[in-house]
């Protein structure tokens, strides 16, 4: 094994090329490239089964799914979310003309701090957008109780939780709706892609989303509303269909990688990572490791790995409320847990084909 080989934090999962080629043949035969084609419809139905949800609407990517979903919910005023996420979560709120209010995260699994949540609700609050960050499932039952008490919508950013279950229930069933991302770097990809799911079948929401993603067009002579364009094309849907056949195998391989990391790092003072609760079926999407009072700082570990061509990521750093586009309106010190974790966390390489010997090497650099 050459030391000069570059190991990135992730590597896209691809099906055998022959499987994709087989589906491409049908696209060439029919010349139907997009606009809710056969693969789009098949993928939608298969995902509804796989994710154990009541309804699914597909989108060109996860971000547009979330942006259209927030629009479909007819929200106003303030939306509570966390600053410890990918830019997309807060951007989707702001791009809908809504005001994000940042709740801190808990130090156990970095999801929204439910103890703080209720204190941030005002008469202007209309929704909560929690993030199942790294695939760690939020305290969905307590969040729902708080939301019900104040008549708020709950919309999950479930981009990291493809295929996860809590007590046997699909993670995309919680709240009013959830957004999934099928971006190349996610556990399940359709090159680019995304979806909105609901627990119970919700035909009214699905129709609203359909109109939003297809220019408001309902028929050849009927344009009912001012929609945009968020349609998933047939090449993306075909990739999704191929990857869906293999996703259980991808997750099983990720689990082996996780367990190898765990074997090296679990009992090291100064190193922590969230354990997977026994009632959760995990997808092992990320390997976030926090260095607190450790021999080396997070940045030192990052540099030591980089010197060996191992590209870990400071994910998520900086916090969203410290971005230059938001810093004038927010103070990152108002969310001290998120600030601390953003400075101490490093996501280590994690993908199905990561060799276990490479995990050993990564850990020996960390422990060295
Ligand atoms: C990837 C991601 C998104 C956006 O999904 P895209 O498919 O890339 O548009 C949103 N939220 C989180 C937390 C993500 O990781």
CSV table of C-alpha atoms and ligand atoms in Angstrom, one decimal:
chain,number,residue,atom,x,y,z
A,1,UNK,CA,0.0,0.0,0.0
A,2,UNK,CA,1.6,3.2,-1.2
A,3,UNK,CA,1.7,6.1,1.4
A,4,UNK,CA,1.2,8.6,-1.4
A,5,UNK,CA,-2.3,7.4,-2.1
A,6,UNK,CA,-4.8,10.1,-1.3
A,7,UNK,CA,-7.6,9.1,1.1
A,8,UNK,CA,-10.5,11.5,1.0
A,9,UNK,CA,-13.1,11.9,3.7
A,10,UNK,CA,-15.6,10.1,1.5
A,11,UNK,CA,-15.8,8.4,-1.9
A,12,UNK,CA,-19.0,8.1,-3.9
A,13,UNK,CA,-20.7,4.7,-4.0
A,14,UNK,CA,-21.1,3.4,-7.5
A,15,UNK,CA,-23.0,0.3,-8.7
A,16,UNK,CA,-21.3,-2.0,-11.3
A,17,UNK,CA,-21.1,0.0,-14.5
A,18,UNK,CA,-22.9,-2.8,-16.4
A,19,UNK,CA,-26.0,-2.3,-14.2
A,20,UNK,CA,-26.2,1.4,-15.0
A,21,UNK,CA,-25.5,0.8,-18.7
A,22,UNK,CA,-28.4,-1.6,-18.8
A,23,UNK,CA,-30.8,1.1,-17.6
A,24,UNK,CA,-29.3,3.6,-19.9
A,25,UNK,CA,-30.3,1.5,-22.9
A,26,UNK,CA,-33.9,2.0,-22.0
A,27,UNK,CA,-33.4,5.8,-21.9
A,28,UNK,CA,-31.9,5.6,-25.4
A,29,UNK,CA,-34.7,3.4,-26.6
A,30,UNK,CA,-37.4,5.7,-25.4
A,31,UNK,CA,-35.6,9.1,-25.6
A,32,UNK,CA,-37.4,10.0,-22.4
A,33,UNK,CA,-34.8,11.9,-20.4
A,34,UNK,CA,-36.7,13.7,-17.6
A,35,UNK,CA,-40.2,15.0,-16.5
A,36,UNK,CA,-41.4,12.2,-14.2
A,37,UNK,CA,-40.3,9.3,-16.5
A,38,UNK,CA,-40.5,5.6,-15.8
A,39,UNK,CA,-37.4,5.5,-13.6
A,40,UNK,CA,-38.5,8.5,-11.6
A,41,UNK,CA,-41.8,6.7,-10.8
A,42,UNK,CA,-40.1,3.3,-10.0
A,43,UNK,CA,-37.6,5.0,-7.8
A,44,UNK,CA,-40.3,6.9,-5.9
A,45,UNK,CA,-42.3,3.7,-5.2
A,46,UNK,CA,-39.2,1.7,-4.2
A,47,UNK,CA,-38.0,4.5,-1.8
A,48,UNK,CA,-41.4,4.7,-0.2
A,49,UNK,CA,-41.0,1.0,0.7
A,50,UNK,CA,-37.3,1.1,1.6
A,51,UNK,CA,-37.7,4.2,3.8
A,52,UNK,CA,-41.0,2.9,5.4
A,53,UNK,CA,-42.8,6.2,4.8
A,54,UNK,CA,-46.3,7.2,3.8
A,55,UNK,CA,-45.3,9.4,0.8
A,56,UNK,CA,-42.3,10.5,-1.2
A,57,UNK,CA,-41.7,13.3,-3.6
A,58,UNK,CA,-38.4,13.3,-5.6
A,59,UNK,CA,-36.3,16.4,-6.3
A,60,UNK,CA,-33.3,17.4,-8.3
A,61,UNK,CA,-31.3,17.7,-5.1
A,62,UNK,CA,-31.8,17.8,-1.3
A,63,UNK,CA,-31.5,21.5,-1.0
A,64,UNK,CA,-34.3,22.3,-3.4
A,65,UNK,CA,-36.4,19.6,-1.7
A,66,UNK,CA,-36.0,21.5,1.6
A,67,UNK,CA,-36.5,24.9,0.0
A,68,UNK,CA,-39.7,23.9,-1.7
A,69,UNK,CA,-40.9,22.0,1.4
A,70,UNK,CA,-40.6,25.1,3.6
A,71,UNK,CA,-42.5,27.1,0.9
A,72,UNK,CA,-45.2,24.4,0.7
A,73,UNK,CA,-45.7,24.7,4.5
A,74,UNK,CA,-46.8,28.3,4.3
A,75,UNK,CA,-44.6,29.4,7.1
A,76,UNK,CA,-44.1,33.0,8.4
A,77,UNK,CA,-41.8,34.8,10.9
A,78,UNK,CA,-39.2,32.7,12.8
A,79,UNK,CA,-38.0,29.2,12.3
A,80,UNK,CA,-35.9,27.5,15.0
A,81,UNK,CA,-32.9,25.4,13.8
A,82,UNK,CA,-29.3,24.7,14.8
A,83,UNK,CA,-26.1,26.3,13.5
A,84,UNK,CA,-24.3,22.9,13.5
A,85,UNK,CA,-25.2,21.7,10.1
A,86,UNK,CA,-24.5,22.2,6.4
A,87,UNK,CA,-25.1,25.6,4.9
A,88,UNK,CA,-28.2,24.3,3.1
A,89,UNK,CA,-30.4,24.1,6.3
A,90,UNK,CA,-30.3,27.7,7.2
A,91,UNK,CA,-30.1,29.0,3.6
A,92,UNK,CA,-33.4,27.2,2.8
A,93,UNK,CA,-35.0,29.1,5.7
A,94,UNK,CA,-33.6,32.5,4.7
A,95,UNK,CA,-34.3,32.0,1.0
A,96,UNK,CA,-38.0,31.5,1.9
A,97,UNK,CA,-38.0,35.0,3.6
A,98,UNK,CA,-38.1,33.5,7.1
A,99,UNK,CA,-35.9,34.4,10.0
A,100,UNK,CA,-33.7,31.6,11.5
A,101,UNK,CA,-33.4,31.4,15.3
A,102,UNK,CA,-30.5,29.3,16.4
A,103,UNK,CA,-30.9,26.8,19.2
A,104,UNK,CA,-27.8,25.2,20.6
A,105,UNK,CA,-26.9,21.5,20.3
A,106,UNK,CA,-26.6,18.9,23.0
A,107,UNK,CA,-23.1,17.6,23.8
A,108,UNK,CA,-24.2,13.9,23.6
A,109,UNK,CA,-25.0,13.6,19.9
A,110,UNK,CA,-24.9,17.2,18.6
A,111,UNK,CA,-28.6,17.4,17.6
A,112,UNK,CA,-30.8,20.2,18.8
A,113,UNK,CA,-30.8,20.8,22.6
A,114,UNK,CA,-34.4,20.1,23.4
A,115,UNK,CA,-33.9,21.6,26.9
A,116,UNK,CA,-33.3,25.0,25.3
A,117,UNK,CA,-35.8,24.7,22.5
A,118,UNK,CA,-38.9,25.8,24.2
A,119,UNK,CA,-37.3,29.0,25.6
A,120,UNK,CA,-36.7,30.2,22.0
A,121,UNK,CA,-40.3,30.0,21.0
A,122,UNK,CA,-42.1,33.4,20.5
A,123,UNK,CA,-45.4,34.4,19.1
A,124,UNK,CA,-43.6,34.8,15.7
A,125,UNK,CA,-42.3,31.2,15.6
A,126,UNK,CA,-44.0,29.0,13.0
A,127,UNK,CA,-41.7,25.9,12.7
A,128,UNK,CA,-38.8,23.9,14.0
A,129,UNK,CA,-36.2,22.6,11.5
A,130,UNK,CA,-34.0,20.1,13.5
A,131,UNK,CA,-31.1,18.2,11.8
A,132,UNK,CA,-30.4,14.5,12.3
A,133,UNK,CA,-26.7,15.5,12.2
A,134,UNK,CA,-24.2,12.8,11.2
A,135,UNK,CA,-27.2,10.4,11.2
A,136,UNK,CA,-27.8,10.9,14.9
A,137,UNK,CA,-31.6,10.9,15.3
A,138,UNK,CA,-33.0,13.9,17.2
A,139,UNK,CA,-35.2,13.4,20.3
A,140,UNK,CA,-38.2,13.3,17.9
A,141,UNK,CA,-40.8,12.5,20.6
A,142,UNK,CA,-39.9,15.4,22.9
A,143,UNK,CA,-39.6,17.8,19.9
A,144,UNK,CA,-43.1,16.7,18.7
A,145,UNK,CA,-44.6,17.3,22.2
A,146,UNK,CA,-43.2,20.8,22.3
A,147,UNK,CA,-44.3,21.5,18.7
A,148,UNK,CA,-47.8,20.3,19.5
A,149,UNK,CA,-48.0,22.5,22.6
A,150,UNK,CA,-47.2,25.6,20.5
A,151,UNK,CA,-48.9,24.6,17.2
A,152,UNK,CA,-45.6,24.5,15.3
A,153,UNK,CA,-44.6,22.6,12.2
A,154,UNK,CA,-41.6,20.2,12.5
A,155,UNK,CA,-39.6,19.7,9.3
A,156,UNK,CA,-36.5,17.5,9.7
A,157,UNK,CA,-33.3,17.9,7.7
A,158,UNK,CA,-32.8,14.1,7.4
A,159,UNK,CA,-30.0,14.5,4.7
A,160,UNK,CA,-27.7,12.3,6.8
A,161,UNK,CA,-30.1,9.6,7.8
A,162,UNK,CA,-31.0,7.6,4.7
A,163,UNK,CA,-32.4,4.2,5.7
A,164,UNK,CA,-32.2,4.8,9.4
A,165,UNK,CA,-34.9,3.5,11.8
A,166,UNK,CA,-35.9,4.3,15.4
A,167,UNK,CA,-37.6,1.4,17.2
A,168,UNK,CA,-38.3,-0.1,13.7
A,169,UNK,CA,-39.9,3.1,12.4
A,170,UNK,CA,-38.5,4.9,9.3
A,171,UNK,CA,-36.7,8.1,10.3
A,172,UNK,CA,-38.6,9.9,7.5
A,173,UNK,CA,-41.9,9.4,9.3
A,174,UNK,CA,-41.3,11.9,12.1
A,175,UNK,CA,-42.6,15.5,12.2
A,176,UNK,CA,-44.7,17.0,9.4
A,177,UNK,CA,-42.1,16.0,6.8
A,178,UNK,CA,-38.5,15.2,6.3
A,179,UNK,CA,-35.9,16.1,3.6
A,180,UNK,CA,-33.4,13.5,2.3
A,181,UNK,CA,-30.3,14.2,0.2
A,182,UNK,CA,-29.1,11.8,-2.5
A,183,UNK,CA,-26.0,13.8,-3.3
A,184,UNK,CA,-22.9,11.9,-4.5
A,185,UNK,CA,-21.3,12.1,-1.0
A,186,UNK,CA,-24.2,10.7,0.9
A,187,UNK,CA,-24.9,7.0,1.9
A,188,UNK,CA,-27.3,6.6,-1.0
A,189,UNK,CA,-26.8,8.7,-4.1
A,190,UNK,CA,-28.6,9.4,-7.4
A,191,UNK,CA,-25.6,11.6,-8.4
A,192,UNK,CA,-27.6,14.6,-7.3
A,193,UNK,CA,-31.0,14.1,-5.9
A,194,UNK,CA,-33.3,14.5,-2.9
A,195,UNK,CA,-36.7,13.7,-1.5
A,196,UNK,CA,-39.4,14.9,0.8
A,197,UNK,CA,-41.1,12.2,2.9
A,198,UNK,CA,-44.1,12.0,5.3
A,199,UNK,CA,-45.1,9.5,7.9
A,200,UNK,CA,-48.8,9.1,6.9
A,201,UNK,CA,-49.7,9.5,3.2
A,202,UNK,CA,-50.1,13.2,2.6
A,203,UNK,CA,-51.5,13.7,-0.9
A,204,UNK,CA,-52.2,17.4,-0.4
A,205,UNK,CA,-48.6,18.1,0.5
A,206,UNK,CA,-47.4,15.9,-2.3
A,207,UNK,CA,-49.5,17.8,-4.8
A,208,UNK,CA,-48.2,21.2,-3.6
A,209,UNK,CA,-44.7,19.9,-3.9
A,210,UNK,CA,-45.3,18.5,-7.3
A,211,UNK,CA,-46.6,21.9,-8.5
A,212,UNK,CA,-43.6,23.7,-6.9
A,213,UNK,CA,-41.1,21.4,-8.7
A,214,UNK,CA,-42.8,21.5,-12.1
A,215,UNK,CA,-43.7,25.2,-12.7
A,216,UNK,CA,-47.2,24.9,-11.3
A,217,UNK,CA,-48.2,22.9,-14.4
A,218,UNK,CA,-51.1,20.6,-13.8
A,219,UNK,CA,-52.0,19.8,-17.4
A,220,UNK,CA,-51.2,20.9,-21.0
A,221,UNK,CA,-53.5,24.0,-20.7
A,222,UNK,CA,-53.5,24.4,-16.9
A,223,UNK,CA,-50.9,26.3,-14.9
A,224,UNK,CA,-52.2,26.6,-11.4
A,225,UNK,CA,-49.5,28.3,-9.5
A,226,UNK,CA,-46.1,30.0,-9.7
A,227,UNK,CA,-43.8,27.0,-9.3
A,228,UNK,CA,-40.1,26.5,-10.0
A,229,UNK,CA,-38.2,23.6,-11.5
A,230,UNK,CA,-36.9,20.9,-9.1
A,231,UNK,CA,-37.5,17.7,-11.1
A,232,UNK,CA,-35.2,14.7,-10.9
A,233,UNK,CA,-34.1,13.5,-14.3
A,234,UNK,CA,-34.0,9.9,-15.6
A,235,UNK,CA,-30.2,9.5,-15.5
A,236,UNK,CA,-30.3,10.4,-11.8
A,237,UNK,CA,-33.3,8.2,-11.1
A,238,UNK,CA,-31.5,5.3,-12.9
A,239,UNK,CA,-28.4,5.8,-10.7
A,240,UNK,CA,-30.7,5.8,-7.7
A,241,UNK,CA,-32.3,2.5,-8.8
A,242,UNK,CA,-28.9,0.8,-9.2
A,243,UNK,CA,-27.5,2.1,-5.9
A,244,UNK,CA,-30.7,1.1,-4.1
A,245,UNK,CA,-30.0,-2.5,-5.0
A,246,UNK,CA,-26.7,-2.2,-3.2
A,247,UNK,CA,-27.3,0.2,-0.4
A,248,UNK,CA,-27.7,-2.5,2.3
A,249,UNK,CA,-24.3,-3.8,1.3
A,250,UNK,CA,-22.8,-0.3,1.4
A,251,UNK,CA,-24.2,0.2,4.9
A,252,UNK,CA,-22.9,-3.2,6.1
A,253,UNK,CA,-19.4,-2.3,4.8
A,254,UNK,CA,-19.6,1.1,6.6
A,255,UNK,CA,-20.5,-0.7,9.8
A,256,UNK,CA,-17.2,-2.7,9.6
A,257,UNK,CA,-15.3,0.6,9.1
A,258,UNK,CA,-17.1,2.1,12.1
A,259,UNK,CA,-16.3,-0.9,14.3
A,260,UNK,CA,-12.7,-0.8,13.3
A,261,UNK,CA,-12.4,2.9,14.3
A,262,UNK,CA,-14.3,2.1,17.5
A,263,UNK,CA,-11.9,-0.7,18.4
A,264,UNK,CA,-9.0,1.7,18.2
A,265,UNK,CA,-10.5,4.9,19.6
A,266,UNK,CA,-13.3,3.9,22.0
A,267,UNK,CA,-11.4,4.0,25.3
A,268,UNK,CA,-8.8,6.7,24.6
A,269,UNK,CA,-9.0,9.6,27.1
A,270,UNK,CA,-9.7,12.9,25.3
A,271,UNK,CA,-11.4,11.2,22.3
A,272,UNK,CA,-15.1,10.9,22.0
A,273,UNK,CA,-17.7,10.0,19.4
A,274,UNK,CA,-21.4,9.3,19.6
A,275,UNK,CA,-22.4,5.7,20.3
A,276,UNK,CA,-25.3,4.2,18.4
A,277,UNK,CA,-28.3,3.7,20.7
A,278,UNK,CA,-29.6,0.1,20.8
A,279,UNK,CA,-33.0,1.1,19.3
A,280,UNK,CA,-31.5,2.8,16.3
A,281,UNK,CA,-30.8,1.1,12.9
A,282,UNK,CA,-27.8,3.3,11.9
A,283,UNK,CA,-26.4,3.9,8.4
A,284,UNK,CA,-22.9,4.8,9.6
A,285,UNK,CA,-22.9,7.9,7.4
A,286,UNK,CA,-20.0,9.7,9.1
A,287,UNK,CA,-17.2,9.2,11.6
A,288,UNK,CA,-17.2,12.4,13.7
A,289,UNK,CA,-14.5,12.3,16.4
A,290,UNK,CA,-14.1,15.0,19.0
A,291,UNK,CA,-10.8,15.9,20.5
A,292,UNK,CA,-11.1,17.5,23.9
A,293,UNK,CA,-8.1,17.8,26.3
A,294,UNK,CA,-6.3,15.3,24.0
A,295,UNK,CA,-2.6,15.1,23.3
A,296,UNK,CA,-3.2,17.0,20.1
A,297,UNK,CA,-5.8,19.6,19.1
A,298,UNK,CA,-8.3,18.9,16.3
A,299,UNK,CA,-6.3,21.2,14.0
A,300,UNK,CA,-3.1,19.4,14.8
A,301,UNK,CA,-4.7,16.0,14.0
A,302,UNK,CA,-6.1,17.4,10.8
A,303,UNK,CA,-2.5,18.6,9.8
A,304,UNK,CA,-0.9,15.3,10.8
A,305,UNK,CA,-3.4,13.3,8.7
A,306,UNK,CA,-3.0,15.8,5.8
A,307,UNK,CA,0.8,15.3,5.8
A,308,UNK,CA,0.1,11.6,5.1
A,309,UNK,CA,-2.4,12.4,2.3
A,310,UNK,CA,-5.4,11.6,4.5
A,311,UNK,CA,-8.0,14.3,4.0
A,312,UNK,CA,-10.3,14.4,7.0
A,313,UNK,CA,-12.8,17.3,7.2
A,314,UNK,CA,-13.6,20.0,9.8
A,315,UNK,CA,-17.2,19.2,9.4
A,316,UNK,CA,-19.0,21.4,10.6
A,317,UNK,CA,-16.7,24.3,11.0
A,318,UNK,CA,-17.4,27.1,11.1
A,319,UNK,CA,-20.9,27.1,12.6
A,320,UNK,CA,-23.5,28.6,10.3
A,321,UNK,CA,-24.1,31.6,12.6
A,322,UNK,CA,-20.4,32.5,12.1
A,323,UNK,CA,-20.6,32.5,8.3
A,324,UNK,CA,-19.7,35.9,6.8
A,325,UNK,CA,-23.3,36.1,5.3
A,326,UNK,CA,-24.9,35.7,8.8
A,327,UNK,CA,-22.4,37.0,11.3
A,328,UNK,CA,-23.8,40.5,11.3
A,329,UNK,CA,-27.1,39.2,12.6
A,330,UNK,CA,-26.0,36.5,15.0
A,331,UNK,CA,-23.3,35.8,17.6
A,332,UNK,CA,-21.8,32.3,17.5
A,333,UNK,CA,-21.1,32.7,21.3
A,334,UNK,CA,-24.9,32.4,21.8
A,335,UNK,CA,-24.6,28.7,20.9
A,336,UNK,CA,-21.5,27.8,23.0
A,337,UNK,CA,-21.9,24.0,22.5
A,338,UNK,CA,-22.0,24.3,18.8
A,339,UNK,CA,-19.1,26.7,18.8
A,340,UNK,CA,-17.0,24.3,21.0
A,341,UNK,CA,-17.8,21.2,19.0
A,342,UNK,CA,-17.1,23.0,15.7
A,343,UNK,CA,-13.6,23.7,17.0
A,344,UNK,CA,-13.0,20.2,18.4
A,345,UNK,CA,-14.6,17.8,15.8
A,346,UNK,CA,-13.1,16.1,12.8
A,347,UNK,CA,-14.9,13.7,10.5
A,348,UNK,CA,-12.6,10.9,9.6
A,349,UNK,CA,-12.6,9.1,6.2
A,350,UNK,CA,-15.7,6.9,6.1
A,351,UNK,CA,-17.0,5.0,3.0
A,352,UNK,CA,-17.9,1.4,2.1
A,353,UNK,CA,-14.6,0.6,0.3
A,354,UNK,CA,-12.3,2.2,2.8
A,355,UNK,CA,-9.7,-0.6,3.6
A,356,UNK,CA,-9.6,-1.6,7.3
A,357,UNK,CA,-5.8,-1.4,7.1
A,358,UNK,CA,-6.2,2.2,6.1
A,359,UNK,CA,-8.4,2.7,9.2
A,360,UNK,CA,-5.6,1.2,11.3
A,361,UNK,CA,-3.1,3.6,9.7
A,362,UNK,CA,-5.4,6.6,10.3
A,363,UNK,CA,-5.8,5.6,13.9
A,364,UNK,CA,-2.1,5.1,14.5
A,365,UNK,CA,-1.5,8.6,13.2
A,366,UNK,CA,-4.1,9.9,15.6
A,367,UNK,CA,-2.8,7.9,18.5
A,368,UNK,CA,0.9,8.4,17.6
B,1,LIG,C1,-26.1,17.4,1.8
B,1,LIG,C2,-26.9,18.1,2.8
B,1,LIG,C3,-28.0,19.0,2.4
B,1,LIG,C4,-28.3,19.4,1.0
B,1,LIG,O1,-28.4,18.3,0.1
B,1,LIG,P1,-28.0,18.4,-1.4
B,1,LIG,O2,-28.5,17.2,-2.0
B,1,LIG,O3,-26.5,18.5,-1.5
B,1,LIG,O4,-28.6,19.7,-2.0
B,1,LIG,C5,-28.8,19.6,3.4
B,1,LIG,N1,-28.5,19.4,4.7
B,1,LIG,C6,-27.5,18.6,5.1
B,1,LIG,C7,-27.3,18.5,6.6
B,1,LIG,C8,-26.7,18.0,4.2
B,1,LIG,O5,-25.6,17.3,4.6
